[in-house]
CSV table of C-alpha atoms in Angstrom, one decimal:
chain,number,residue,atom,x,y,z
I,1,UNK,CA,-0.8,-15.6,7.9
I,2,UNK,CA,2.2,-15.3,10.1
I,3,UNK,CA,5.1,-13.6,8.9
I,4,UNK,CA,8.5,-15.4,9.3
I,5,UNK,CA,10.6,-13.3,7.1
I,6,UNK,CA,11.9,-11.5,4.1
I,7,UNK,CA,14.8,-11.9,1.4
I,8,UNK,CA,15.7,-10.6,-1.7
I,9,UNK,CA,15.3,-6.5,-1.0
I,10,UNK,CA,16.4,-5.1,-4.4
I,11,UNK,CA,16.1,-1.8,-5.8
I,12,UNK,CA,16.2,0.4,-9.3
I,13,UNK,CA,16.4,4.1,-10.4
I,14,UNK,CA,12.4,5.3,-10.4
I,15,UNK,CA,11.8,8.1,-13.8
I,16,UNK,CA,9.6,10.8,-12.8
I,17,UNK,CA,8.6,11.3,-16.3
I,18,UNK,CA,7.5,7.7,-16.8
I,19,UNK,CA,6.6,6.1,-13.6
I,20,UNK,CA,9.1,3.2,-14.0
I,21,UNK,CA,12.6,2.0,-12.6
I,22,UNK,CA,15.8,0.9,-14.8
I,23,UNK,CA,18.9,-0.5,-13.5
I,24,UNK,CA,17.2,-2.7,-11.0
I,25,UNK,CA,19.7,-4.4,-8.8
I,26,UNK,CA,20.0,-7.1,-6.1
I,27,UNK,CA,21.3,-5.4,-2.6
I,28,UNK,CA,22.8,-8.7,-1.0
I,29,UNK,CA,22.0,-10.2,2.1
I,30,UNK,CA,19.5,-7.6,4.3
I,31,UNK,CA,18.8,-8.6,8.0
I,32,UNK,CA,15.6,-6.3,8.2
I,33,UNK,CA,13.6,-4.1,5.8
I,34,UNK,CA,11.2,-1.7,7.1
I,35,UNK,CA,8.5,1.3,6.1
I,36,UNK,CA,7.1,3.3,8.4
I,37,UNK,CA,3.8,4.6,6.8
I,38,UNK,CA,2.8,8.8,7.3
I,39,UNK,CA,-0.9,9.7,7.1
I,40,UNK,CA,-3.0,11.9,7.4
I,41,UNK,CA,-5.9,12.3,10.0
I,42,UNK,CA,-8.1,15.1,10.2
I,43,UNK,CA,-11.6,14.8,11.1
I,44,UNK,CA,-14.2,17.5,9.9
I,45,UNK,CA,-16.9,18.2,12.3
I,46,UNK,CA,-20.5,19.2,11.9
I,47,UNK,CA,-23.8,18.4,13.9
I,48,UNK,CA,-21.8,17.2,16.7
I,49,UNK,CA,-20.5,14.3,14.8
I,50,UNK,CA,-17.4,13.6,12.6
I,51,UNK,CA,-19.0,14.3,8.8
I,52,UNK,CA,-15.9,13.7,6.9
I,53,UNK,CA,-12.2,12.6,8.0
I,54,UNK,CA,-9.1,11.8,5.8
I,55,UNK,CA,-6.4,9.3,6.6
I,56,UNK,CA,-5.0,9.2,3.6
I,57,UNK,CA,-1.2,8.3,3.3
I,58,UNK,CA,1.6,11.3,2.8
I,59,UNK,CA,4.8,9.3,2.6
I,60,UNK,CA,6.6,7.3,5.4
I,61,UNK,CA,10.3,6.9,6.4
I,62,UNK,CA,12.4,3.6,4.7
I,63,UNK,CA,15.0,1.5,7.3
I,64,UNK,CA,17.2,-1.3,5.4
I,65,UNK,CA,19.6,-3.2,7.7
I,66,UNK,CA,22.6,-4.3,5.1
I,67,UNK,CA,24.7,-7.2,5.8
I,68,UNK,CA,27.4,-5.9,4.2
I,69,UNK,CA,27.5,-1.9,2.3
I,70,UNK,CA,29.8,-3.1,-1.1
I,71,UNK,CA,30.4,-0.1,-2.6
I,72,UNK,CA,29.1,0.0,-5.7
I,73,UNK,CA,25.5,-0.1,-4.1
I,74,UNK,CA,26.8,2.5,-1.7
I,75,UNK,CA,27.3,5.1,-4.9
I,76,UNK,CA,24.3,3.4,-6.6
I,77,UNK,CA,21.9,4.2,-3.9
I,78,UNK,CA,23.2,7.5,-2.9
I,79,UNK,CA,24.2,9.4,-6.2
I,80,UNK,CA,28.2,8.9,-5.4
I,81,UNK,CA,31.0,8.0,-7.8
I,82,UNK,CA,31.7,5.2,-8.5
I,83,UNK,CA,35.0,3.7,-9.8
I,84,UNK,CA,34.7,0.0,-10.8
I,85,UNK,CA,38.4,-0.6,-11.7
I,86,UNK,CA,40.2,0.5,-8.0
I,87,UNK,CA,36.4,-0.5,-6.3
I,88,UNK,CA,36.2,3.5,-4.9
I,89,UNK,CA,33.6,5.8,-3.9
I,90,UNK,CA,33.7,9.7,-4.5
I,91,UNK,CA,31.1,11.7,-2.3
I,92,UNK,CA,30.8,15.3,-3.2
I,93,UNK,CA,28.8,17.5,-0.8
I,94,UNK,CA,26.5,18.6,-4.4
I,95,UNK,CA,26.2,14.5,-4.9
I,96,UNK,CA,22.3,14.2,-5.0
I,97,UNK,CA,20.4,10.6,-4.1
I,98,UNK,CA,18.3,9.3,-7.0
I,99,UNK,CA,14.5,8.8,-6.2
I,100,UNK,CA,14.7,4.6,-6.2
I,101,UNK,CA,11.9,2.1,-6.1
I,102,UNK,CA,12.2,-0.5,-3.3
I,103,UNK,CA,10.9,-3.9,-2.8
I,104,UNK,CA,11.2,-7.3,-0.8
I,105,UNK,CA,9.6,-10.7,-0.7
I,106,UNK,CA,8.0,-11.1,3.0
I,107,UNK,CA,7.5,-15.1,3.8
I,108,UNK,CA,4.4,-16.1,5.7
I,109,UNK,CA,3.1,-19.3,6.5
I,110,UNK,CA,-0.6,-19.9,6.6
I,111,UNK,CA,-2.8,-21.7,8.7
I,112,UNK,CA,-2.3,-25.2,6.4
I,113,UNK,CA,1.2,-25.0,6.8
I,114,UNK,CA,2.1,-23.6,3.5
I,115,UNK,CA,4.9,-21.0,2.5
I,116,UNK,CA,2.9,-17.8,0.7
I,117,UNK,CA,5.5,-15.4,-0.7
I,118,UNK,CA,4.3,-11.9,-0.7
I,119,UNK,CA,6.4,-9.2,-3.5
I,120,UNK,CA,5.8,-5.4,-1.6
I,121,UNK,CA,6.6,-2.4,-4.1
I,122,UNK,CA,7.4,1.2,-3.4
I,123,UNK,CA,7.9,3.3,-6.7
I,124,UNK,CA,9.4,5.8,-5.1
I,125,UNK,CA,11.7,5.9,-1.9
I,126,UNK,CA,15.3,8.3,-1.5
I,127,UNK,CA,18.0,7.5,1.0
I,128,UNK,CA,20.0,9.8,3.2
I,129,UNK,CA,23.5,9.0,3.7
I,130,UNK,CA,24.5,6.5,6.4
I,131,UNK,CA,26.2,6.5,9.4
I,132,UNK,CA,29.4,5.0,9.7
I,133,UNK,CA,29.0,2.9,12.8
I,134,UNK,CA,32.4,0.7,13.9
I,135,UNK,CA,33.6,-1.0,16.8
I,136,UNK,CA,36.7,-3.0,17.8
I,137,UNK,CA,36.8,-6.7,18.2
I,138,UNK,CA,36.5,-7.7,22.1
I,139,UNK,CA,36.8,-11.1,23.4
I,140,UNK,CA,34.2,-12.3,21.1
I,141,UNK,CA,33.4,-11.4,17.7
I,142,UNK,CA,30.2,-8.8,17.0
I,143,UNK,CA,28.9,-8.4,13.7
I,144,UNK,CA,27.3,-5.2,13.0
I,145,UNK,CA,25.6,-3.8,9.9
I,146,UNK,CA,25.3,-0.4,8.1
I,147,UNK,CA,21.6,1.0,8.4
I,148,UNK,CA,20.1,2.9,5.3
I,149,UNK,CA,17.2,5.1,6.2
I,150,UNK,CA,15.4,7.3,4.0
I,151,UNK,CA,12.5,8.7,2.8
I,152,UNK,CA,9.1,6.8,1.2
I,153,UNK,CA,7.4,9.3,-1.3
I,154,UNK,CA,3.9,9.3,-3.3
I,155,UNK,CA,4.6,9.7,-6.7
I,156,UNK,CA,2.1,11.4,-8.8
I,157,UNK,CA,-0.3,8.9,-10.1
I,158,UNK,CA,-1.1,8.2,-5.9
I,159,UNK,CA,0.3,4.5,-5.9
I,160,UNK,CA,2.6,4.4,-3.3
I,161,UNK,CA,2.8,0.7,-2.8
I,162,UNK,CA,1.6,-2.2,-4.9
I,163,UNK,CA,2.2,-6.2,-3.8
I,164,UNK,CA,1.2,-9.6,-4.8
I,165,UNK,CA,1.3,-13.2,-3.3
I,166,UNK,CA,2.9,-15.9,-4.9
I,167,UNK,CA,2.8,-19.6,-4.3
I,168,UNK,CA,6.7,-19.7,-4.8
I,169,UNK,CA,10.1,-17.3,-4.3
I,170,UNK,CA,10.7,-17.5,-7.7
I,171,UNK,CA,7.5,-15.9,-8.7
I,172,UNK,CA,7.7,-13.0,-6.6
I,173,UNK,CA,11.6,-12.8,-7.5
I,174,UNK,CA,10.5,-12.5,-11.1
I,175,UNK,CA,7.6,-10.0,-10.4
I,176,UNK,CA,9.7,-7.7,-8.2
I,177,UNK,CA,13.0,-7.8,-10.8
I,178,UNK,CA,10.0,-6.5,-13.2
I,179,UNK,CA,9.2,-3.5,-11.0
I,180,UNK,CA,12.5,-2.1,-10.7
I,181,UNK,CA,14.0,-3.1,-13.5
I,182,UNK,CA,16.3,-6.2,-13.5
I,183,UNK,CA,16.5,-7.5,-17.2
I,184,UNK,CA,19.3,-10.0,-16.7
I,185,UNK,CA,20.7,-13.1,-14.0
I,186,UNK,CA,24.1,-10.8,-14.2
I,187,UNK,CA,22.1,-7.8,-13.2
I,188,UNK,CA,20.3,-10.2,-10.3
I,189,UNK,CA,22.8,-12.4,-8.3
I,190,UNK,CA,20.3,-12.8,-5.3
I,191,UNK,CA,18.4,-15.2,-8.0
């Protein structure tokens, strides 16, 4: 299948103690979503051949592209204050960014023609604050983006990523709003 995009990156506080995100949340329009996977790979040697080897994964790095950085899912994702009345972030130096789980829907098309919509989960992920990137209007009008990169972890139990194909959006929509967390249309407005 050829991939021909993504939508719909959302994400949700991950418990360490039960393996599960809560306050799942839609992160708004994303123009790309990215994991770069870490492995292992060590060979063991013996009898002039390679008798065992490991490539097993050891975490990656996570790169989100936002549209737009609203602040409430600035303070959300990086452990700030948030003030909901005036719309304002407090970021202490001791603020600490929650371990998250982060998915997407990818879009391929298959050889028939046909839309397949693929849900990708990782439990745990934790993003490093962002840079903040501006420039002045010129002649013509640039839009530019806030980039989120982190970290991609293995929790405990070894699952570091888990995804299904769906026949439609909404599927995968509902399957990734159960991963992190998302309980409510309120709590999902990319729905």
């Amino acid at each position: 299948m050829a991939k021909k995009g993504f939508e719909y990156v959302v994400m949700g506080k991950y418990n360490e103690t039960t393996g599960k995100c809560t306050e799942g949340r839609y992160l708004g329009p994303t123009s790309t979503f990215n994991i770069t996977v870490t492995s292992n790979d060590v060979k063991d040697y013996g009898d002039n051949r390679a008798v065992v080897t490991d490539t097993s994964v050891t975490g990656g790095t996570t790169s989100l592209e936002l549209n737009e950085m609203v602040n409430e899912t600035y303070a959300y994702a990086l452990g700030h204050t948030y003030n909901k009345e005036d719309d304002t972030v407090s970021c202490s130096k001791n603020d600490i960014a929650p371990f998250v789980g982060l998915g997407a829907v990818g879009i391929s098309r298959d050889e028939t023609n046909v839309d397949k919509y693929t849900a990708k989960f990782y439990p745990k992920c934790q993003f490093k604050e962002p840079n903040d990137e501006n420039a002045t209007q010129g002649e013509t009008l640039a839009f530019t983006h806030t980039t989120m990169e982190g970290n991609m972890f293995v929790p405990e139990n070894g699952t570091w990523k888990e995804q299904q194909t769906f026949k439609t959006l909404k599927e995968a929509k509902t399957w990734l709003n159960g991963k992190v967390g998302i309980t409510t249309a309120e709590a999902s407005s990319g729905e």
